[in-house]
Amino acid sequence: MMAYIYGLASISLLTSAIINKQKTIKALKTAWNLFVKILPLLIVTLILVSVVLYFLPDYVIAKYLGTSDVFVGVIIASVVGAISLLPGFITFPLSGLLLSQGVSYTVLAAFTTSLMMVGVVTFPLEKKYFGTKLAIVRNLVSFAIAIIVSIGIGIIYGEVF
Amino acid sequence: MQENIKKEETNKNKKPNKKPMLILIAFYTLFVAVSYIFNFDSGIKMGENFAFFAIDMIKLFPPAFILVGLFMVWVDRKTIEKYFGEKSGLMGHLAAILLACTTLYPFVVVLPMAAALSKKGARLSIVLTYLGASAICRIPMTIFEASFLGLKFSILRYVISLPLIVLSSIFIEKIVGRKYMLNNPELDS
């Protein structure tokens, strides 16, 4: 995957350079400025992630999601998903493991959707690009979506109602 | 003139904001460093977590930001307005979802890309659809998901969440106002 991104970027950059050198230099300058502007916040985000992951490592998440009550599970899963920030290559094997341990699809849908859409630790970063108001509204709405998706999945899998 | 005044104001507002960030970074660095010296477990674990994600980001950032830079320079405003602009309607949302499906990056890199789209004249609700869709329906990620939770789960998740994302994006635009981004010129993009 990383190779693909590098391939795409190099081909794009090379094509751009062949067509117009000036514009390519401008693009690189833009890229650099974007990066420098966001760097301090990015470091802060990484710090938050490292602290959150210390208190909420994957096995603790597994313990919390393993509750028997589906509704309590959905609430816990969406809150944990909102706070935590796990990369996909940990999230999905973890979800697969939980599924085999008897955690419902309903709870897993709440967990994965909230994890992907709601970002408490990335909030400062989001705020910088989209402002406080929009960032708050978007995260709240995303949280609601995570719960609706999980209920929908639960109904279809016959786990709730 | 007015713009200059506005810019100065935002600069003034920004300066004090940096301080707590720098203090946090300094404090954290000190904490982790001391933890390593005295073999304090919590600090070492946090430092390891930090390094783990930082390495990922360092690998990801050069190509990702180069692509955003090229996008800013080459893609002209008219094209974006045509596909993602005020008049693009539902097709605009569909285009945003298609663009989002091919996304390879995590949220932190999608953010500047979404901001760039907005700056180039994409409608706010469509930018929001792009943000939401890129979180939940990245195809490379979905393949991975389906292999652990089953294809049925992934398809259901798409079918239920995509309409919700489009609807909520329109709804959020109504709440904050269509001109929200223009009214907040101090935002980075």
GROMACS .gro file of C-alpha atoms in nm:
model
  350
    1MET     CA    1   0.000   0.000   0.000
    2MET     CA    2   0.274   0.244   0.095
    3ALA     CA    3   0.451   0.150  -0.228
    4TYR     CA    4   0.138   0.238  -0.420
    5ILE     CA    5   0.115   0.583  -0.261
    6TYR     CA    6   0.481   0.649  -0.333
    7GLY     CA    7   0.436   0.527  -0.689
    8LEU     CA    8   0.137   0.751  -0.743
    9ALA     CA    9   0.311   1.054  -0.596
   10SER     CA   10   0.632   1.000  -0.796
   11ILE     CA   11   0.450   0.951  -1.126
   12SER     CA   12   0.235   1.258  -1.062
   13LEU     CA   13   0.536   1.464  -0.962
   14LEU     CA   14   0.738   1.351  -1.262
   15THR     CA   15   0.454   1.419  -1.506
   16SER     CA   16   0.403   1.758  -1.351
   17ALA     CA   17   0.773   1.840  -1.375
   18ILE     CA   18   0.786   1.744  -1.742
   19ILE     CA   19   0.486   1.959  -1.829
   20ASN     CA   20   0.572   2.262  -1.619
   21LYS     CA   21   0.872   2.303  -1.395
   22GLN     CA   22   0.759   2.632  -1.241
   23LYS     CA   23   0.424   2.493  -1.137
   24THR     CA   24   0.586   2.183  -0.992
   25ILE     CA   25   0.817   2.391  -0.776
   26LYS     CA   26   0.515   2.587  -0.661
   27ALA     CA   27   0.336   2.264  -0.578
   28LEU     CA   28   0.630   2.142  -0.371
   29LYS     CA   29   0.643   2.475  -0.189
   30THR     CA   30   0.271   2.452  -0.120
   31ALA     CA   31   0.313   2.099   0.009
   32TRP     CA   32   0.598   2.206   0.236
   33ASN     CA   33   0.402   2.505   0.372
   34LEU     CA   34   0.101   2.286   0.444
   35PHE     CA   35   0.322   2.043   0.628
   36VAL     CA   36   0.507   2.303   0.836
   37LYS     CA   37   0.181   2.474   0.932
   38ILE     CA   38   0.033   2.154   1.064
   39LEU     CA   39   0.345   2.006   1.222
   40PRO     CA   40   0.308   2.133   1.583
   41LEU     CA   41  -0.055   2.020   1.596
   42LEU     CA   42   0.041   1.692   1.445
   43ILE     CA   43   0.295   1.630   1.718
   44VAL     CA   44   0.031   1.716   1.978
   45THR     CA   45  -0.209   1.472   1.813
   46LEU     CA   46   0.054   1.198   1.820
   47ILE     CA   47   0.111   1.271   2.188
   48LEU     CA   48  -0.262   1.240   2.258
   49VAL     CA   49  -0.276   0.916   2.060
   50SER     CA   50   0.017   0.770   2.250
   51VAL     CA   51  -0.143   0.857   2.585
   52VAL     CA   52  -0.490   0.732   2.488
   53LEU     CA   53  -0.346   0.408   2.354
   54TYR     CA   54  -0.154   0.362   2.676
   55PHE     CA   55  -0.475   0.379   2.880
   56LEU     CA   56  -0.688   0.202   2.618
   57PRO     CA   57  -0.475  -0.066   2.456
   58ASP     CA   58  -0.646  -0.322   2.234
   59TYR     CA   59  -0.686  -0.587   2.505
   60VAL     CA   60  -0.859  -0.338   2.735
   61ILE     CA   61  -1.092  -0.240   2.450
   62ALA     CA   62  -1.162  -0.609   2.398
   63LYS     CA   63  -1.256  -0.643   2.765
   64TYR     CA   64  -1.494  -0.347   2.754
   65LEU     CA   65  -1.667  -0.459   2.436
   66GLY     CA   66  -1.715  -0.811   2.559
   67THR     CA   67  -2.013  -0.712   2.776
   68SER     CA   68  -2.319  -0.929   2.734
   69ASP     CA   69  -2.583  -0.657   2.706
   70VAL     CA   70  -2.609  -0.536   2.345
   71PHE     CA   71  -2.733  -0.187   2.428
   72VAL     CA   72  -2.471  -0.121   2.693
   73GLY     CA   73  -2.219  -0.269   2.451
   74VAL     CA   74  -2.319  -0.028   2.173
   75ILE     CA   75  -2.282   0.274   2.400
   76ILE     CA   76  -1.944   0.161   2.533
   77ALA     CA   77  -1.825   0.064   2.185
   78SER     CA   78  -1.916   0.398   2.029
   79VAL     CA   79  -1.760   0.597   2.314
   80VAL     CA   80  -1.442   0.389   2.309
   81GLY     CA   81  -1.435   0.414   1.929
   82ALA     CA   82  -1.470   0.792   1.947
   83ILE     CA   83  -1.184   0.834   2.194
   84SER     CA   84  -0.945   0.579   2.053
   85LEU     CA   85  -0.755   0.600   1.731
   86LEU     CA   86  -0.648   0.258   1.612
   87PRO     CA   87  -0.507   0.197   1.266
   88GLY     CA   88  -0.708  -0.034   1.039
   89PHE     CA   89  -0.456  -0.315   1.059
   90ILE     CA   90  -0.523  -0.338   1.433
   91THR     CA   91  -0.895  -0.255   1.431
   92PHE     CA   92  -1.010  -0.529   1.197
   93PRO     CA   93  -0.811  -0.822   1.331
   94LEU     CA   94  -0.922  -0.709   1.678
   95SER     CA   95  -1.285  -0.696   1.559
   96GLY     CA   96  -1.248  -1.040   1.403
   97LEU     CA   97  -1.115  -1.174   1.730
   98LEU     CA   98  -1.400  -1.015   1.926
   99LEU     CA   99  -1.652  -1.161   1.683
  100SER     CA  100  -1.512  -1.509   1.741
  101GLN     CA  101  -1.542  -1.445   2.116
  102GLY     CA  102  -1.912  -1.378   2.077
  103VAL     CA  103  -1.928  -0.999   2.052
  104SER     CA  104  -2.226  -0.906   1.836
  105TYR     CA  105  -2.213  -0.747   1.490
  106THR     CA  106  -2.420  -0.465   1.638
  107VAL     CA  107  -2.150  -0.372   1.887
  108LEU     CA  108  -1.873  -0.415   1.629
  109ALA     CA  109  -2.055  -0.186   1.384
  110ALA     CA  110  -2.082   0.083   1.652
  111PHE     CA  111  -1.715   0.039   1.739
  112THR     CA  112  -1.570   0.045   1.386
  113THR     CA  113  -1.797   0.323   1.257
  114SER     CA  114  -1.735   0.548   1.555
  115LEU     CA  115  -1.364   0.472   1.540
  116MET     CA  116  -1.349   0.572   1.176
  117MET     CA  117  -1.581   0.873   1.183
  118VAL     CA  118  -1.551   1.034   1.527
  119GLY     CA  119  -1.216   1.172   1.634
  120VAL     CA  120  -1.171   1.311   1.981
  121VAL     CA  121  -0.793   1.306   1.964
  122THR     CA  122  -0.790   1.449   1.611
  123PHE     CA  123  -1.031   1.725   1.715
  124PRO     CA  124  -0.763   1.997   1.752
  125LEU     CA  125  -0.642   1.914   1.402
  126GLU     CA  126  -0.992   1.918   1.258
  127LYS     CA  127  -1.061   2.247   1.434
  128LYS     CA  128  -0.763   2.406   1.264
  129TYR     CA  129  -0.899   2.325   0.919
  130PHE     CA  130  -1.272   2.357   0.974
  131GLY     CA  131  -1.321   2.568   1.287
  132THR     CA  132  -1.462   2.476   1.627
  133LYS     CA  133  -1.829   2.490   1.535
  134LEU     CA  134  -1.812   2.267   1.230
  135ALA     CA  135  -1.575   2.023   1.401
  136ILE     CA  136  -1.811   1.984   1.699
  137VAL     CA  137  -2.123   1.945   1.486
  138ARG     CA  138  -1.955   1.698   1.251
  139ASN     CA  139  -1.831   1.480   1.536
  140LEU     CA  140  -2.166   1.478   1.714
  141VAL     CA  141  -2.351   1.390   1.395
  142SER     CA  142  -2.094   1.120   1.317
  143PHE     CA  143  -2.148   0.973   1.662
  144ALA     CA  144  -2.522   0.958   1.593
  145ILE     CA  145  -2.451   0.792   1.258
  146ALA     CA  146  -2.238   0.527   1.430
  147ILE     CA  147  -2.529   0.439   1.659
  148ILE     CA  148  -2.784   0.434   1.376
  149VAL     CA  149  -2.557   0.213   1.164
  150SER     CA  150  -2.512  -0.028   1.451
  151ILE     CA  151  -2.888  -0.048   1.514
  152GLY     CA  152  -2.946  -0.106   1.142
  153ILE     CA  153  -2.685  -0.383   1.134
  154GLY     CA  154  -2.833  -0.528   1.454
  155ILE     CA  155  -3.180  -0.547   1.305
  156ILE     CA  156  -3.060  -0.710   0.984
  157TYR     CA  157  -2.849  -0.964   1.171
  158GLY     CA  158  -3.143  -1.023   1.403
  159GLU     CA  159  -2.948  -0.925   1.713
  160VAL     CA  160  -3.177  -0.646   1.833
  161PHE     CA  161  -3.557  -0.612   1.840
  162MET     CA  162  -0.753   4.701   0.374
  163GLN     CA  163  -1.022   4.522   0.564
  164GLU     CA  164  -0.870   4.190   0.482
  165ASN     CA  165  -0.538   4.304   0.619
  166ILE     CA  166  -0.698   4.409   0.943
  167LYS     CA  167  -0.874   4.077   0.966
  168LYS     CA  168  -0.552   3.890   0.903
  169GLU     CA  169  -0.371   4.088   1.170
  170GLU     CA  170  -0.646   4.009   1.413
  171THR     CA  171  -0.630   3.640   1.345
  172ASN     CA  172  -0.253   3.647   1.378
  173LYS     CA  173  -0.288   3.811   1.713
  174ASN     CA  174  -0.539   3.549   1.813
  175LYS     CA  175  -0.315   3.271   1.696
  176LYS     CA  176   0.001   3.361   1.881
  177PRO     CA  177  -0.105   3.286   2.237
  178ASN     CA  178  -0.258   2.961   2.113
  179LYS     CA  179   0.082   2.815   2.030
  180LYS     CA  180   0.220   2.840   2.381
  181PRO     CA  181   0.019   2.565   2.554
  182MET     CA  182   0.101   2.338   2.262
  183LEU     CA  183   0.474   2.397   2.299
  184ILE     CA  184   0.453   2.351   2.676
  185LEU     CA  185   0.269   2.022   2.626
  186ILE     CA  186   0.528   1.902   2.374
  187ALA     CA  187   0.815   2.003   2.605
  188PHE     CA  188   0.653   1.844   2.909
  189TYR     CA  189   0.579   1.523   2.722
  190THR     CA  190   0.931   1.500   2.580
  191LEU     CA  191   1.075   1.552   2.928
  192PHE     CA  192   0.840   1.293   3.078
  193VAL     CA  193   0.930   1.029   2.819
  194ALA     CA  194   1.302   1.107   2.843
  195VAL     CA  195   1.297   1.081   3.223
  196SER     CA  196   1.095   0.760   3.197
  197TYR     CA  197   1.361   0.606   2.977
  198ILE     CA  198   1.637   0.708   3.217
  199PHE     CA  199   1.461   0.570   3.525
  200ASN     CA  200   1.300   0.279   3.347
  201PHE     CA  201   0.948   0.404   3.424
  202ASP     CA  202   0.711   0.172   3.239
  203SER     CA  203   0.419   0.404   3.155
  204GLY     CA  204   0.642   0.666   2.999
  205ILE     CA  205   0.835   0.412   2.796
  206LYS     CA  206   0.513   0.260   2.665
  207MET     CA  207   0.384   0.604   2.565
  208GLY     CA  208   0.712   0.682   2.397
  209GLU     CA  209   0.691   0.357   2.205
  210ASN     CA  210   0.334   0.435   2.099
  211PHE     CA  211   0.444   0.778   1.985
  212ALA     CA  212   0.737   0.643   1.786
  213PHE     CA  213   0.518   0.376   1.628
  214PHE     CA  214   0.265   0.628   1.495
  215ALA     CA  215   0.525   0.892   1.417
  216ILE     CA  216   0.715   0.652   1.191
  217ASP     CA  217   0.392   0.572   1.009
  218MET     CA  218   0.322   0.941   0.960
  219ILE     CA  219   0.674   1.023   0.850
  220LYS     CA  220   0.650   0.752   0.583
  221LEU     CA  221   0.308   0.867   0.471
  222PHE     CA  222   0.348   1.242   0.469
  223PRO     CA  223   0.591   1.318   0.187
  224PRO     CA  224   0.384   1.153  -0.090
  225ALA     CA  225   0.051   1.260   0.062
  226PHE     CA  226   0.141   1.625   0.092
  227ILE     CA  227   0.307   1.627  -0.251
  228LEU     CA  228  -0.022   1.501  -0.397
  229VAL     CA  229  -0.218   1.772  -0.215
  230GLY     CA  230   0.036   2.033  -0.336
  231LEU     CA  231   0.005   1.914  -0.695
  232PHE     CA  232  -0.373   1.918  -0.658
  233MET     CA  233  -0.366   2.279  -0.538
  234VAL     CA  234  -0.149   2.392  -0.828
  235TRP     CA  235  -0.286   2.188  -1.118
  236VAL     CA  236  -0.655   2.135  -1.060
  237ASP     CA  237  -0.828   2.448  -1.160
  238ARG     CA  238  -1.117   2.601  -0.976
  239LYS     CA  239  -1.362   2.556  -1.260
  240THR     CA  240  -1.322   2.179  -1.265
  241ILE     CA  241  -1.387   2.154  -0.892
  242GLU     CA  242  -1.684   2.388  -0.916
  243LYS     CA  243  -1.824   2.181  -1.200
  244TYR     CA  244  -1.807   1.849  -1.016
  245PHE     CA  245  -1.826   1.952  -0.651
  246GLY     CA  246  -1.962   2.308  -0.664
  247GLU     CA  247  -2.285   2.476  -0.558
  248LYS     CA  248  -2.483   2.344  -0.853
  249SER     CA  249  -2.352   1.989  -0.865
  250GLY     CA  250  -2.631   1.854  -0.642
  251LEU     CA  251  -2.656   1.483  -0.574
  252MET     CA  252  -2.409   1.402  -0.850
  253GLY     CA  253  -2.157   1.607  -0.655
  254HIS     CA  254  -2.210   1.390  -0.351
  255LEU     CA  255  -2.172   1.081  -0.566
  256ALA     CA  256  -1.848   1.217  -0.713
  257ALA     CA  257  -1.723   1.292  -0.362
  258ILE     CA  258  -1.801   0.935  -0.253
  259LEU     CA  259  -1.617   0.792  -0.553
  260LEU     CA  260  -1.318   1.012  -0.478
  261ALA     CA  261  -1.335   0.906  -0.113
  262CYS     CA  262  -1.344   0.534  -0.199
  263THR     CA  263  -1.003   0.557  -0.359
  264THR     CA  264  -0.853   0.731  -0.056
  265LEU     CA  265  -0.552   0.559   0.091
  266TYR     CA  266  -0.472   0.790   0.377
  267PRO     CA  267  -0.585   0.819   0.736
  268PHE     CA  268  -0.805   1.103   0.852
  269VAL     CA  269  -0.517   1.339   0.937
  270VAL     CA  270  -0.415   1.354   0.572
  271VAL     CA  271  -0.771   1.361   0.440
  272LEU     CA  272  -0.829   1.682   0.638
  273PRO     CA  273  -0.592   1.907   0.438
  274MET     CA  274  -0.721   1.748   0.117
  275ALA     CA  275  -1.080   1.830   0.213
  276ALA     CA  276  -0.975   2.183   0.305
  277ALA     CA  277  -0.807   2.214  -0.035
  278LEU     CA  278  -1.128   2.102  -0.209
  279SER     CA  279  -1.321   2.363  -0.015
  280LYS     CA  280  -1.072   2.633  -0.106
  281LYS     CA  281  -1.107   2.544  -0.472
  282GLY     CA  282  -1.480   2.608  -0.465
  283ALA     CA  283  -1.637   2.278  -0.361
  284ARG     CA  284  -1.966   2.311  -0.179
  285LEU     CA  285  -1.945   2.264   0.198
  286SER     CA  286  -2.192   1.974   0.211
  287ILE     CA  287  -1.995   1.793  -0.058
  288VAL     CA  288  -1.668   1.845   0.125
  289LEU     CA  289  -1.837   1.696   0.431
  290THR     CA  290  -1.958   1.397   0.230
  291TYR     CA  291  -1.601   1.349   0.112
  292LEU     CA  292  -1.472   1.366   0.470
  293GLY     CA  293  -1.732   1.122   0.601
  294ALA     CA  294  -1.710   0.882   0.312
  295SER     CA  295  -1.332   0.874   0.318
  296ALA     CA  296  -1.354   0.771   0.683
  297ILE     CA  297  -1.586   0.477   0.629
  298CYS     CA  298  -1.551   0.354   0.272
  299ARG     CA  299  -1.190   0.346   0.173
  300ILE     CA  300  -1.180   0.044  -0.054
  301PRO     CA  301  -0.834  -0.084   0.047
  302MET     CA  302  -0.944  -0.073   0.411
  303THR     CA  303  -1.275  -0.240   0.333
  304ILE     CA  304  -1.108  -0.538   0.172
  305PHE     CA  305  -0.924  -0.584   0.495
  306GLU     CA  306  -1.242  -0.540   0.698
  307ALA     CA  307  -1.438  -0.789   0.489
  308SER     CA  308  -1.173  -1.053   0.537
  309PHE     CA  309  -1.223  -1.036   0.913
  310LEU     CA  310  -1.592  -0.953   0.952
  311GLY     CA  311  -1.737  -1.089   0.631
  312LEU     CA  312  -1.839  -0.924   0.306
  313LYS     CA  313  -2.200  -0.902   0.418
  314PHE     CA  314  -2.103  -0.683   0.711
  315SER     CA  315  -1.902  -0.444   0.493
  316ILE     CA  316  -2.173  -0.416   0.229
  317LEU     CA  317  -2.440  -0.352   0.491
  318ARG     CA  318  -2.224  -0.092   0.655
  319TYR     CA  319  -2.181   0.090   0.322
  320VAL     CA  320  -2.549   0.067   0.233
  321ILE     CA  321  -2.663   0.204   0.568
  322SER     CA  322  -2.397   0.467   0.627
  323LEU     CA  323  -2.351   0.628   0.285
  324PRO     CA  324  -2.706   0.772   0.259
  325LEU     CA  325  -2.674   0.885   0.620
  326ILE     CA  326  -2.349   1.061   0.539
  327VAL     CA  327  -2.499   1.246   0.242
  328LEU     CA  328  -2.808   1.346   0.441
  329SER     CA  329  -2.608   1.453   0.744
  330SER     CA  330  -2.369   1.657   0.527
  331ILE     CA  331  -2.662   1.853   0.383
  332PHE     CA  332  -2.798   1.890   0.736
  333ILE     CA  333  -2.466   2.011   0.880
  334GLU     CA  334  -2.432   2.263   0.597
  335LYS     CA  335  -2.774   2.400   0.692
  336ILE     CA  336  -2.671   2.429   1.057
  337VAL     CA  337  -2.338   2.608   1.011
  338GLY     CA  338  -2.437   2.794   0.696
  339ARG     CA  339  -2.333   2.745   0.336
  340LYS     CA  340  -2.080   3.028   0.355
  341TYR     CA  341  -1.921   2.897   0.674
  342MET     CA  342  -1.574   2.849   0.525
  343LEU     CA  343  -1.579   3.192   0.358
  344ASN     CA  344  -1.685   3.351   0.684
  345ASN     CA  345  -1.390   3.195   0.863
  346PRO     CA  346  -1.093   3.313   0.656
  347GLU     CA  347  -0.850   3.241   0.938
  348LEU     CA  348  -0.892   2.867   0.889
  349ASP     CA  349  -0.601   2.688   0.730
  350SER     CA  350  -0.635   2.547   0.387
   0.00000   0.00000   0.00000
